[in-house]
Amino acid sequence: MSTATPTSTGAVGAAGRAVRRHRGALLVVLLVVVTALALALLRPRTDEAALAPGSADPAGGRALARVLDAQGVTVTEARTFADASRALGPGTTVLVTDPDLLSAQRLRVLAGSGADLVLLRPSAETLEAVTGDVTPTGGASTAVRDPGCADPDAVAAGPARAGGLTYAASGGATACYGGSYVRAPLAAGTLTVVGQPTLMTNRWVAQDGDAALALRTLGAHPDLVWYLPDPVDTDSPQQPLTALLPPWTWPAVGVTGLAALLVLLWRGRRLGRLVDEPLPVVVRAAETVEGHGRLYASARASDRAARALREATSRRLRAWTGLDARADVRDVADQVAWTTGRPAPAVRELLAGQDPRDDPALVRLAVDLEALERDVARQVRSTSPRKAVQP
């Protein structure tokens, strides 16, 4: 025994008819969703951080990391100081992509671990915590330069991409490539300062001697720690976010809140309910149309009058031909031409042609538009005799 009520049956039937009526749109939406899911699932997941060993972006370091791995160098990516510290020791190279994010204490730990330390674009404060033999001197334009030094790795690499930040070497340090590549001894290892890190990126590593210089710098030992410092990973005591606000923040918030309250009290008052106000006179529609026409005539605005006539005709033609209210005027012209048998170019010229230059041309346009509407209405009535035409 069926328990379905007439109301539920009607609702199910209406839903089924709605689905059948819009099945094309539903299929398109379903296809878009399936395509988006497929692209999201098939898209290779790579790191997008700059100089990350897993990033395939032009600014990433995936190409260099792949070559180092192929040459037997174990590349370990570290995002925290704890992860980087576990891999420190002699026979290890540590690349720090953003050393200015590290405290002086952490920099001294890296420098005293016995590993070869590579710093990219370090500042003067960062270098002071590691060595006194390398100091920043400013910057230089990016260009391919010769080594200009006796460092064996730089000499073997030959001309390479240089520039960016430059440094001066003193004591036992050696400056190459105009100061953008400096080698300095540490207590138990070496320090390499690179002022132009782009030579290690996917975009430039294959140019000139960039690859040779990068591979010799990072591949001297069988283990490489690729350290990308995180600004959140800090050894300073945790402070609330409110401690970072300037002292004038809370007074400013109080003044702003008081001003907002005054504005609400001023503009939010109620004047009572809305009431209807009768107009002093009633203007007939014909008089309004005639007044607009006289204004257009006095201003010699035949172009605006023509646009008004064409827009009104196009609106009525859309309704008669069953087109959408937002259909383009060219589509309206093509449909009207098909309905009436008129040439399509002539209909398009009538609905969206040049504006009339004078009043006689405007009158002719109005007459032609009226004749076009009569033709369309006649054809629509002849093909659908039982359907009333709504202009």
Short mmCIF file of N, CA and C in Angstrom, two decimals, residues 35-124:
data_model
loop_
_atom_site.label_atom_id
_atom_site.label_comp_id
_atom_site.label_asym_id
_atom_site.label_seq_id
_atom_site.Cartn_x
_atom_site.Cartn_y
_atom_site.Cartn_z
N THR A 35 36.59 17.77 -13.75
CA THR A 35 37.86 18.22 -14.33
C THR A 35 38.73 18.90 -13.28
N ALA A 36 38.11 19.75 -12.43
CA ALA A 36 38.89 20.42 -11.40
C ALA A 36 39.48 19.43 -10.41
N LEU A 37 38.69 18.41 -10.02
CA LEU A 37 39.21 17.40 -9.10
C LEU A 37 40.33 16.60 -9.74
N ALA A 38 40.19 16.28 -11.01
CA ALA A 38 41.24 15.52 -11.69
C ALA A 38 42.53 16.32 -11.77
N LEU A 39 42.42 17.61 -12.10
CA LEU A 39 43.62 18.44 -12.17
C LEU A 39 44.27 18.60 -10.81
N ALA A 40 43.43 18.73 -9.75
CA ALA A 40 44.00 18.86 -8.42
C ALA A 40 44.71 17.59 -7.97
N LEU A 41 44.16 16.44 -8.36
CA LEU A 41 44.78 15.17 -7.96
C LEU A 41 46.01 14.84 -8.77
N LEU A 42 45.99 15.23 -10.05
CA LEU A 42 47.12 14.89 -10.92
C LEU A 42 48.23 15.91 -10.88
N ARG A 43 47.96 17.09 -10.28
CA ARG A 43 48.99 18.12 -10.25
C ARG A 43 50.14 17.68 -9.35
N PRO A 44 51.38 17.77 -9.82
CA PRO A 44 52.50 17.37 -8.97
C PRO A 44 52.63 18.29 -7.77
N ARG A 45 52.78 17.71 -6.62
CA ARG A 45 52.90 18.48 -5.39
C ARG A 45 54.36 18.82 -5.14
N THR A 46 54.70 20.08 -5.37
CA THR A 46 56.06 20.55 -5.15
C THR A 46 56.02 21.73 -4.20
N ASP A 47 57.14 21.92 -3.49
CA ASP A 47 57.26 23.04 -2.58
C ASP A 47 57.36 24.32 -3.39
N GLU A 48 56.65 25.38 -2.95
CA GLU A 48 56.68 26.65 -3.67
C GLU A 48 57.55 27.68 -2.97
N ALA A 49 58.25 27.32 -1.90
CA ALA A 49 59.11 28.27 -1.21
C ALA A 49 60.35 28.56 -2.06
N ALA A 50 60.83 29.80 -1.96
CA ALA A 50 62.01 30.19 -2.72
C ALA A 50 63.22 29.38 -2.26
N LEU A 51 64.00 28.86 -3.23
CA LEU A 51 65.23 28.10 -3.00
C LEU A 51 64.99 26.83 -2.18
N ALA A 52 63.75 26.34 -2.17
CA ALA A 52 63.48 25.07 -1.51
C ALA A 52 63.96 23.93 -2.41
N PRO A 53 64.53 22.88 -1.84
CA PRO A 53 65.04 21.79 -2.68
C PRO A 53 63.95 21.02 -3.41
N GLY A 54 62.70 21.14 -2.99
CA GLY A 54 61.62 20.46 -3.68
C GLY A 54 60.81 21.36 -4.57
N SER A 55 61.21 22.62 -4.74
CA SER A 55 60.44 23.58 -5.53
C SER A 55 60.87 23.54 -6.99
N ALA A 56 59.86 23.37 -7.88
CA ALA A 56 60.14 23.38 -9.32
C ALA A 56 59.92 24.75 -9.93
N ASP A 57 59.61 25.76 -9.14
CA ASP A 57 59.46 27.12 -9.65
C ASP A 57 60.80 27.66 -10.12
N PRO A 58 60.78 28.71 -10.95
CA PRO A 58 62.06 29.29 -11.39
C PRO A 58 62.95 29.71 -10.23
N ALA A 59 62.37 30.12 -9.10
CA ALA A 59 63.18 30.55 -7.95
C ALA A 59 63.48 29.41 -6.99
N GLY A 60 63.08 28.18 -7.33
CA GLY A 60 63.34 27.05 -6.45
C GLY A 60 64.71 26.43 -6.69
N GLY A 61 65.00 25.41 -5.89
CA GLY A 61 66.30 24.75 -6.01
C GLY A 61 66.21 23.28 -6.31
N ARG A 62 65.12 22.86 -6.96
CA ARG A 62 64.94 21.43 -7.21
C ARG A 62 65.97 20.87 -8.17
N ALA A 63 66.32 21.63 -9.20
CA ALA A 63 67.29 21.13 -10.19
C ALA A 63 68.64 20.87 -9.53
N LEU A 64 69.10 21.81 -8.71
CA LEU A 64 70.38 21.62 -8.03
C LEU A 64 70.32 20.45 -7.06
N ALA A 65 69.22 20.31 -6.32
CA ALA A 65 69.10 19.20 -5.38
C ALA A 65 69.08 17.86 -6.11
N ARG A 66 68.44 17.79 -7.27
CA ARG A 66 68.41 16.53 -8.03
C ARG A 66 69.82 16.15 -8.50
N VAL A 67 70.57 17.12 -8.98
CA VAL A 67 71.93 16.82 -9.46
C VAL A 67 72.82 16.38 -8.31
N LEU A 68 72.70 17.06 -7.17
CA LEU A 68 73.50 16.65 -6.00
C LEU A 68 73.15 15.24 -5.57
N ASP A 69 71.87 14.90 -5.58
CA ASP A 69 71.45 13.55 -5.21
C ASP A 69 71.99 12.53 -6.21
N ALA A 70 72.01 12.89 -7.48
CA ALA A 70 72.54 11.96 -8.49
C ALA A 70 74.05 11.74 -8.31
N GLN A 71 74.75 12.71 -7.73
CA GLN A 71 76.18 12.57 -7.51
C GLN A 71 76.52 11.94 -6.17
N GLY A 72 75.50 11.43 -5.47
CA GLY A 72 75.75 10.72 -4.22
C GLY A 72 75.69 11.57 -2.98
N VAL A 73 75.26 12.82 -3.10
CA VAL A 73 75.14 13.69 -1.93
C VAL A 73 73.74 13.53 -1.34
N THR A 74 73.65 13.22 -0.07
CA THR A 74 72.37 13.07 0.60
C THR A 74 71.87 14.46 1.02
N VAL A 75 70.77 14.90 0.42
CA VAL A 75 70.21 16.22 0.70
C VAL A 75 69.10 16.05 1.74
N THR A 76 69.26 16.71 2.89
CA THR A 76 68.28 16.67 3.96
C THR A 76 67.68 18.06 4.13
N GLU A 77 66.39 18.15 3.90
CA GLU A 77 65.73 19.45 4.07
C GLU A 77 65.33 19.64 5.52
N ALA A 78 65.61 20.83 6.06
CA ALA A 78 65.28 21.16 7.44
C ALA A 78 64.53 22.47 7.47
N ARG A 79 63.43 22.50 8.22
CA ARG A 79 62.64 23.72 8.37
C ARG A 79 62.75 24.30 9.77
N THR A 80 63.27 23.54 10.72
CA THR A 80 63.45 24.01 12.09
C THR A 80 64.92 23.86 12.48
N PHE A 81 65.32 24.63 13.48
CA PHE A 81 66.71 24.54 13.94
C PHE A 81 66.98 23.20 14.59
N ALA A 82 65.97 22.60 15.20
CA ALA A 82 66.16 21.29 15.82
C ALA A 82 66.47 20.23 14.77
N ASP A 83 65.75 20.28 13.64
CA ASP A 83 66.02 19.32 12.57
C ASP A 83 67.41 19.54 11.98
N ALA A 84 67.80 20.80 11.80
CA ALA A 84 69.13 21.08 11.25
C ALA A 84 70.23 20.67 12.21
N SER A 85 70.00 20.85 13.51
CA SER A 85 71.03 20.53 14.50
C SER A 85 71.31 19.04 14.57
N ARG A 86 70.28 18.22 14.36
CA ARG A 86 70.48 16.77 14.45
C ARG A 86 71.42 16.25 13.36
N ALA A 87 71.55 16.97 12.25
CA ALA A 87 72.39 16.49 11.15
C ALA A 87 73.74 17.18 11.10
N LEU A 88 74.06 18.03 12.09
CA LEU A 88 75.33 18.76 12.08
C LEU A 88 76.49 17.84 12.43
N GLY A 89 77.68 18.27 12.01
CA GLY A 89 78.89 17.54 12.34
C GLY A 89 79.91 17.61 11.23
N PRO A 90 81.12 17.17 11.50
CA PRO A 90 82.15 17.16 10.46
C PRO A 90 81.72 16.29 9.27
N GLY A 91 82.16 16.65 8.10
CA GLY A 91 81.78 15.93 6.90
C GLY A 91 80.40 16.29 6.41
N THR A 92 79.88 17.44 6.85
CA THR A 92 78.54 17.88 6.47
C THR A 92 78.60 19.33 5.99
N THR A 93 77.81 19.63 4.99
CA THR A 93 77.64 21.01 4.52
C THR A 93 76.26 21.49 4.92
N VAL A 94 76.18 22.71 5.47
CA VAL A 94 74.91 23.30 5.91
C VAL A 94 74.66 24.55 5.07
N LEU A 95 73.59 24.51 4.29
CA LEU A 95 73.17 25.67 3.49
C LEU A 95 72.03 26.36 4.23
N VAL A 96 72.19 27.64 4.55
CA VAL A 96 71.16 28.43 5.23
C VAL A 96 70.65 29.46 4.22
N THR A 97 69.40 29.29 3.79
CA THR A 97 68.88 30.16 2.73
C THR A 97 68.54 31.56 3.23
N ASP A 98 68.18 31.72 4.49
CA ASP A 98 67.84 33.04 5.04
C ASP A 98 68.46 33.15 6.43
N PRO A 99 69.77 33.38 6.50
CA PRO A 99 70.44 33.36 7.81
C PRO A 99 70.04 34.51 8.72
N ASP A 100 69.50 35.59 8.17
CA ASP A 100 69.13 36.73 9.03
C ASP A 100 67.97 36.41 9.95
N LEU A 101 67.26 35.28 9.72
CA LEU A 101 66.18 34.88 10.61
C LEU A 101 66.69 34.16 11.86
N LEU A 102 67.98 33.85 11.90
CA LEU A 102 68.55 33.11 13.03
C LEU A 102 69.16 34.08 14.03
N SER A 103 69.10 33.69 15.29
CA SER A 103 69.72 34.50 16.34
C SER A 103 71.23 34.28 16.32
N ALA A 104 71.96 35.17 17.01
CA ALA A 104 73.41 35.06 17.06
C ALA A 104 73.83 33.76 17.73
N GLN A 105 73.08 33.32 18.73
CA GLN A 105 73.42 32.08 19.42
C GLN A 105 73.31 30.89 18.48
N ARG A 106 72.25 30.82 17.68
CA ARG A 106 72.09 29.70 16.75
C ARG A 106 73.14 29.75 15.65
N LEU A 107 73.49 30.93 15.19
CA LEU A 107 74.54 31.04 14.18
C LEU A 107 75.87 30.53 14.72
N ARG A 108 76.19 30.85 15.98
CA ARG A 108 77.43 30.37 16.57
C ARG A 108 77.42 28.85 16.72
N VAL A 109 76.24 28.27 16.99
CA VAL A 109 76.16 26.81 17.07
C VAL A 109 76.46 26.19 15.71
N LEU A 110 75.91 26.76 14.65
CA LEU A 110 76.19 26.23 13.31
C LEU A 110 77.66 26.38 12.95
N ALA A 111 78.23 27.56 13.28
CA ALA A 111 79.63 27.79 12.92
C ALA A 111 80.58 26.91 13.71
N GLY A 112 80.23 26.53 14.94
CA GLY A 112 81.12 25.70 15.75
C GLY A 112 80.84 24.22 15.66
N SER A 113 79.97 23.79 14.75
CA SER A 113 79.63 22.37 14.67
C SER A 113 80.64 21.55 13.90
N GLY A 114 81.58 22.19 13.22
CA GLY A 114 82.53 21.46 12.40
C GLY A 114 82.09 21.27 10.97
N ALA A 115 80.88 21.65 10.65
CA ALA A 115 80.37 21.53 9.28
C ALA A 115 80.78 22.75 8.47
N ASP A 116 80.80 22.59 7.15
CA ASP A 116 81.01 23.72 6.25
C ASP A 116 79.70 24.50 6.15
N LEU A 117 79.77 25.79 6.45
CA LEU A 117 78.59 26.63 6.53
C LEU A 117 78.50 27.51 5.30
N VAL A 118 77.32 27.51 4.63
CA VAL A 118 77.07 28.34 3.45
C VAL A 118 75.90 29.27 3.78
N LEU A 119 76.15 30.57 3.73
CA LEU A 119 75.14 31.58 4.04
C LEU A 119 74.81 32.37 2.79
N LEU A 120 73.51 32.57 2.54
CA LEU A 120 73.06 33.32 1.38
C LEU A 120 72.65 34.72 1.81
N ARG A 121 73.30 35.73 1.25
CA ARG A 121 72.99 37.14 1.47
C ARG A 121 72.91 37.49 2.96
N PRO A 122 73.92 37.15 3.76
CA PRO A 122 73.84 37.50 5.19
C PRO A 122 74.08 38.99 5.40
N SER A 123 73.51 39.51 6.47
CA SER A 123 73.71 40.91 6.82
C SER A 123 74.95 41.05 7.69
N ALA A 124 75.28 42.31 8.02
CA ALA A 124 76.46 42.55 8.84
C ALA A 124 76.30 41.95 10.23
#
